Amino acid sequence: MRHVLIAAAVLAGLAACSSPEGAAPEPADAPAALPPGRPAIYEAAKVGPEEFVRALYAVYAAPGQGPGEPPPPPGRDPIYDRMLNAMIGEDFRKANGEVPTLNYDPICGCQDSGDFTLVSVTVTQSGPQAAEAAVVFTNMGETKRPTLKLVKEGPMWRVSDVLVPGEKPLTEQLLAAIS
């Protein structure tokens, strides 16, 4: 009887520590000391998909930041997975000095940002290496609702595609341009 009581007490203690049925766990804290920018994005990419996405959009919302530091050369950006980077690089090479298909920032769907507000991020993880983030934000008075497809490559989460309602996925647009 004593063992049953101890087991019941342990299980009750564990149940008290877990979140209620259906409640989402609190997201892990992203590195707090880093201001919005690429270093913060890279650190957050190691924490989890939601932290990564929030860090991506934090650079647009930071006063006077815009999209942050200049991105790496096309096809070498650590925020994108290998396949998307390869497509972006090839699109840039095929443009041969002309305007490539991807001539805007696919994360905000813009060339410029201003009066930016991140409204919501809803992450659905489909496995330990894959997730989707439904994002809602306003930029320069326009509300946008992209979905970022995410994969975990090595220790970091990365964007593998950008889906915008009413448009072909970014990967399809790039594949059509480089084929």
mmCIF file of C-alpha atoms in Angstrom:
data_model
loop_
_atom_site.group_PDB
_atom_site.id
_atom_site.type_symbol
_atom_site.label_atom_id
_atom_site.label_comp_id
_atom_site.label_asym_id
_atom_site.label_seq_id
_atom_site.Cartn_x
_atom_site.Cartn_y
_atom_site.Cartn_z
ATOM 1 C CA MET A 1 0.000 0.000 0.000
ATOM 2 C CA ARG A 2 2.874 2.348 0.800
ATOM 3 C CA HIS A 3 4.320 1.921 -2.710
ATOM 4 C CA VAL A 4 0.959 2.724 -4.249
ATOM 5 C CA LEU A 5 0.708 5.934 -2.208
ATOM 6 C CA ILE A 6 4.258 6.990 -3.167
ATOM 7 C CA ALA A 7 3.564 6.283 -6.858
ATOM 8 C CA ALA A 8 0.306 8.260 -6.680
ATOM 9 C CA ALA A 9 2.087 11.191 -5.025
ATOM 10 C CA VAL A 10 4.828 11.194 -7.681
ATOM 11 C CA LEU A 11 2.283 11.073 -10.517
ATOM 12 C CA ALA A 12 0.255 13.879 -8.944
ATOM 13 C CA GLY A 13 3.399 15.983 -8.647
ATOM 14 C CA LEU A 14 4.292 15.368 -12.280
ATOM 15 C CA ALA A 15 0.762 16.225 -13.397
ATOM 16 C CA ALA A 16 0.906 19.495 -11.469
ATOM 17 C CA CYS A 17 4.109 20.444 -13.298
ATOM 18 C CA SER A 18 2.786 19.731 -16.781
ATOM 19 C CA SER A 19 0.638 22.141 -18.727
ATOM 20 C CA PRO A 20 -3.140 21.624 -18.753
ATOM 21 C CA GLU A 21 -4.700 19.611 -21.556
ATOM 22 C CA GLY A 22 -4.547 21.529 -24.819
ATOM 23 C CA ALA A 23 -2.533 24.409 -23.404
ATOM 24 C CA ALA A 24 0.494 25.313 -25.462
ATOM 25 C CA PRO A 25 3.757 25.226 -23.563
ATOM 26 C CA GLU A 26 5.473 28.543 -23.073
ATOM 27 C CA PRO A 27 8.094 29.077 -25.794
ATOM 28 C CA ALA A 28 11.696 28.843 -24.706
ATOM 29 C CA ASP A 29 13.389 32.162 -24.240
ATOM 30 C CA ALA A 30 15.411 33.353 -27.205
ATOM 31 C CA PRO A 31 18.759 34.900 -26.362
ATOM 32 C CA ALA A 32 17.789 38.097 -24.572
ATOM 33 C CA ALA A 33 21.044 40.036 -24.766
ATOM 34 C CA LEU A 34 21.184 40.343 -28.549
ATOM 35 C CA PRO A 35 19.472 43.262 -30.299
ATOM 36 C CA PRO A 36 17.372 42.465 -33.388
ATOM 37 C CA GLY A 37 19.598 41.449 -36.279
ATOM 38 C CA ARG A 38 21.381 38.533 -37.854
ATOM 39 C CA PRO A 39 23.294 37.418 -34.718
ATOM 40 C CA ALA A 40 19.990 37.215 -32.815
ATOM 41 C CA ILE A 41 18.366 35.315 -35.704
ATOM 42 C CA TYR A 42 21.185 32.763 -35.800
ATOM 43 C CA GLU A 43 21.013 32.230 -32.036
ATOM 44 C CA ALA A 44 17.204 31.928 -32.049
ATOM 45 C CA ALA A 45 17.431 29.402 -34.909
ATOM 46 C CA LYS A 46 19.175 27.078 -32.453
ATOM 47 C CA VAL A 47 16.412 27.460 -29.828
ATOM 48 C CA GLY A 48 13.242 26.545 -31.735
ATOM 49 C CA PRO A 49 11.061 27.301 -34.753
ATOM 50 C CA GLU A 50 8.900 29.948 -33.065
ATOM 51 C CA GLU A 51 11.890 31.775 -31.602
ATOM 52 C CA PHE A 52 13.558 31.693 -35.032
ATOM 53 C CA VAL A 53 10.513 33.167 -36.798
ATOM 54 C CA ARG A 54 10.028 35.851 -34.155
ATOM 55 C CA ALA A 55 13.713 36.825 -34.478
ATOM 56 C CA LEU A 56 13.344 36.998 -38.277
ATOM 57 C CA TYR A 57 10.518 39.514 -37.984
ATOM 58 C CA ALA A 58 11.991 41.445 -35.035
ATOM 59 C CA VAL A 59 14.445 43.182 -37.374
ATOM 60 C CA TYR A 60 11.581 44.760 -39.332
ATOM 61 C CA ALA A 61 9.846 46.007 -36.183
ATOM 62 C CA ALA A 62 12.981 47.523 -34.616
ATOM 63 C CA PRO A 63 12.934 51.327 -34.985
ATOM 64 C CA GLY A 64 15.231 52.408 -37.795
ATOM 65 C CA GLN A 65 16.429 48.845 -38.384
ATOM 66 C CA GLY A 66 14.688 47.899 -41.622
ATOM 67 C CA PRO A 67 15.702 44.401 -42.618
ATOM 68 C CA GLY A 68 18.927 44.696 -40.629
ATOM 69 C CA GLU A 69 22.451 44.179 -41.852
ATOM 70 C CA PRO A 70 22.991 43.449 -45.522
ATOM 71 C CA PRO A 71 22.246 39.789 -46.206
ATOM 72 C CA PRO A 72 24.940 37.380 -47.371
ATOM 73 C CA PRO A 73 25.333 36.931 -51.150
ATOM 74 C CA PRO A 74 22.396 35.258 -52.942
ATOM 75 C CA GLY A 75 22.476 31.520 -52.323
ATOM 76 C CA ARG A 76 24.521 31.745 -49.109
ATOM 77 C CA ASP A 77 22.052 32.994 -46.511
ATOM 78 C CA PRO A 78 21.983 30.841 -43.352
ATOM 79 C CA ILE A 79 18.306 31.608 -42.743
ATOM 80 C CA TYR A 80 17.374 29.485 -45.791
ATOM 81 C CA ASP A 81 17.817 25.721 -46.165
ATOM 82 C CA ARG A 82 20.254 24.242 -48.677
ATOM 83 C CA MET A 83 17.672 23.680 -51.427
ATOM 84 C CA LEU A 84 16.169 27.175 -51.239
ATOM 85 C CA ASN A 85 19.652 28.701 -51.119
ATOM 86 C CA ALA A 86 20.616 26.722 -54.225
ATOM 87 C CA MET A 87 17.526 27.993 -56.080
ATOM 88 C CA ILE A 88 18.116 31.592 -54.991
ATOM 89 C CA GLY A 89 21.765 31.393 -56.070
ATOM 90 C CA GLU A 90 20.885 29.912 -59.455
ATOM 91 C CA ASP A 91 18.146 32.516 -60.005
ATOM 92 C CA PHE A 92 20.723 35.235 -59.343
ATOM 93 C CA ARG A 93 23.319 33.622 -61.664
ATOM 94 C CA LYS A 94 20.798 33.084 -64.469
ATOM 95 C CA ALA A 95 19.779 36.747 -64.277
ATOM 96 C CA ASN A 96 23.329 37.516 -65.446
ATOM 97 C CA GLY A 97 23.308 41.106 -64.221
ATOM 98 C CA GLU A 98 19.602 41.653 -64.962
ATOM 99 C CA VAL A 99 16.854 41.676 -62.331
ATOM 100 C CA PRO A 100 16.408 38.155 -60.890
ATOM 101 C CA THR A 101 12.994 36.629 -60.203
ATOM 102 C CA LEU A 102 13.596 37.066 -56.478
ATOM 103 C CA ASN A 103 14.151 40.813 -56.406
ATOM 104 C CA TYR A 104 12.525 41.411 -53.005
ATOM 105 C CA ASP A 105 12.800 40.178 -49.432
ATOM 106 C CA PRO A 106 10.668 37.007 -49.310
ATOM 107 C CA ILE A 107 10.347 37.068 -45.505
ATOM 108 C CA CYS A 108 8.367 40.329 -45.527
ATOM 109 C CA GLY A 109 7.260 40.087 -49.173
ATOM 110 C CA CYS A 110 8.616 43.590 -49.635
ATOM 111 C CA GLN A 111 11.464 45.732 -50.847
ATOM 112 C CA ASP A 112 10.986 48.280 -48.087
ATOM 113 C CA SER A 113 9.560 48.118 -44.605
ATOM 114 C CA GLY A 114 8.104 50.765 -42.337
ATOM 115 C CA ASP A 115 5.575 51.002 -39.540
ATOM 116 C CA PHE A 116 5.996 47.228 -39.156
ATOM 117 C CA THR A 117 4.016 45.279 -36.555
ATOM 118 C CA LEU A 118 4.168 41.541 -35.995
ATOM 119 C CA VAL A 119 0.586 40.577 -35.121
ATOM 120 C CA SER A 120 0.919 36.813 -34.580
ATOM 121 C CA VAL A 121 3.053 33.736 -35.130
ATOM 122 C CA THR A 122 1.451 30.295 -34.959
ATOM 123 C CA VAL A 123 3.883 27.408 -35.284
ATOM 124 C CA THR A 124 2.761 23.877 -36.066
ATOM 125 C CA GLN A 125 5.529 21.335 -35.746
ATOM 126 C CA SER A 126 4.974 18.235 -37.906
ATOM 127 C CA GLY A 127 8.045 16.428 -36.608
ATOM 128 C CA PRO A 128 11.365 17.051 -34.903
ATOM 129 C CA GLN A 129 12.836 18.487 -38.128
ATOM 130 C CA ALA A 130 9.831 20.189 -39.765
ATOM 131 C CA ALA A 131 7.371 22.945 -38.902
ATOM 132 C CA GLU A 132 5.176 25.614 -40.459
ATOM 133 C CA ALA A 133 4.763 29.129 -39.135
ATOM 134 C CA ALA A 134 1.608 31.037 -40.015
ATOM 135 C CA VAL A 135 2.573 34.684 -39.654
ATOM 136 C CA VAL A 136 0.403 37.800 -39.630
ATOM 137 C CA PHE A 137 2.005 41.237 -39.780
ATOM 138 C CA THR A 138 1.381 44.734 -41.049
ATOM 139 C CA ASN A 139 3.937 46.609 -43.095
ATOM 140 C CA MET A 140 3.326 50.163 -44.233
ATOM 141 C CA GLY A 141 -0.395 49.741 -43.491
ATOM 142 C CA GLU A 142 -0.802 46.470 -45.429
ATOM 143 C CA THR A 143 -1.652 43.224 -43.595
ATOM 144 C CA LYS A 144 0.168 40.149 -44.872
ATOM 145 C CA ARG A 145 -0.312 36.482 -43.961
ATOM 146 C CA PRO A 146 2.584 34.348 -45.221
ATOM 147 C CA THR A 147 3.316 30.821 -44.061
ATOM 148 C CA LEU A 148 6.954 29.894 -43.646
ATOM 149 C CA LYS A 149 7.843 26.259 -44.140
ATOM 150 C CA LEU A 150 10.710 25.434 -41.804
ATOM 151 C CA VAL A 151 13.223 22.608 -41.573
ATOM 152 C CA LYS A 152 15.919 21.903 -39.073
ATOM 153 C CA GLU A 153 19.322 21.424 -40.699
ATOM 154 C CA GLY A 154 21.967 20.533 -38.176
ATOM 155 C CA PRO A 155 21.383 22.570 -35.025
ATOM 156 C CA MET A 156 19.453 25.409 -36.746
ATOM 157 C CA TRP A 157 15.949 26.010 -38.027
ATOM 158 C CA ARG A 158 15.809 27.425 -41.556
ATOM 159 C CA VAL A 159 13.198 28.603 -44.048
ATOM 160 C CA SER A 160 12.562 26.054 -46.801
ATOM 161 C CA ASP A 161 9.684 27.837 -48.559
ATOM 162 C CA VAL A 162 7.457 30.893 -48.302
ATOM 163 C CA LEU A 163 3.760 30.498 -49.049
ATOM 164 C CA VAL A 164 1.702 33.621 -49.708
ATOM 165 C CA PRO A 165 -2.066 33.375 -50.272
ATOM 166 C CA GLY A 166 -2.916 33.854 -53.937
ATOM 167 C CA GLU A 167 0.670 33.243 -55.148
ATOM 168 C CA LYS A 168 2.679 30.204 -56.128
ATOM 169 C CA PRO A 169 5.102 29.020 -53.426
ATOM 170 C CA LEU A 170 8.486 30.726 -53.604
ATOM 171 C CA THR A 171 10.178 27.438 -54.535
ATOM 172 C CA GLU A 172 7.834 26.982 -57.516
ATOM 173 C CA GLN A 173 8.496 30.540 -58.713
ATOM 174 C CA LEU A 174 12.241 30.019 -58.475
ATOM 175 C CA LEU A 175 12.132 26.580 -60.097
ATOM 176 C CA ALA A 176 10.204 28.022 -63.052
ATOM 177 C CA ALA A 177 12.809 30.780 -63.404
ATOM 178 C CA ILE A 178 15.840 28.493 -63.304
ATOM 179 C CA SER A 179 14.470 25.620 -65.405
#
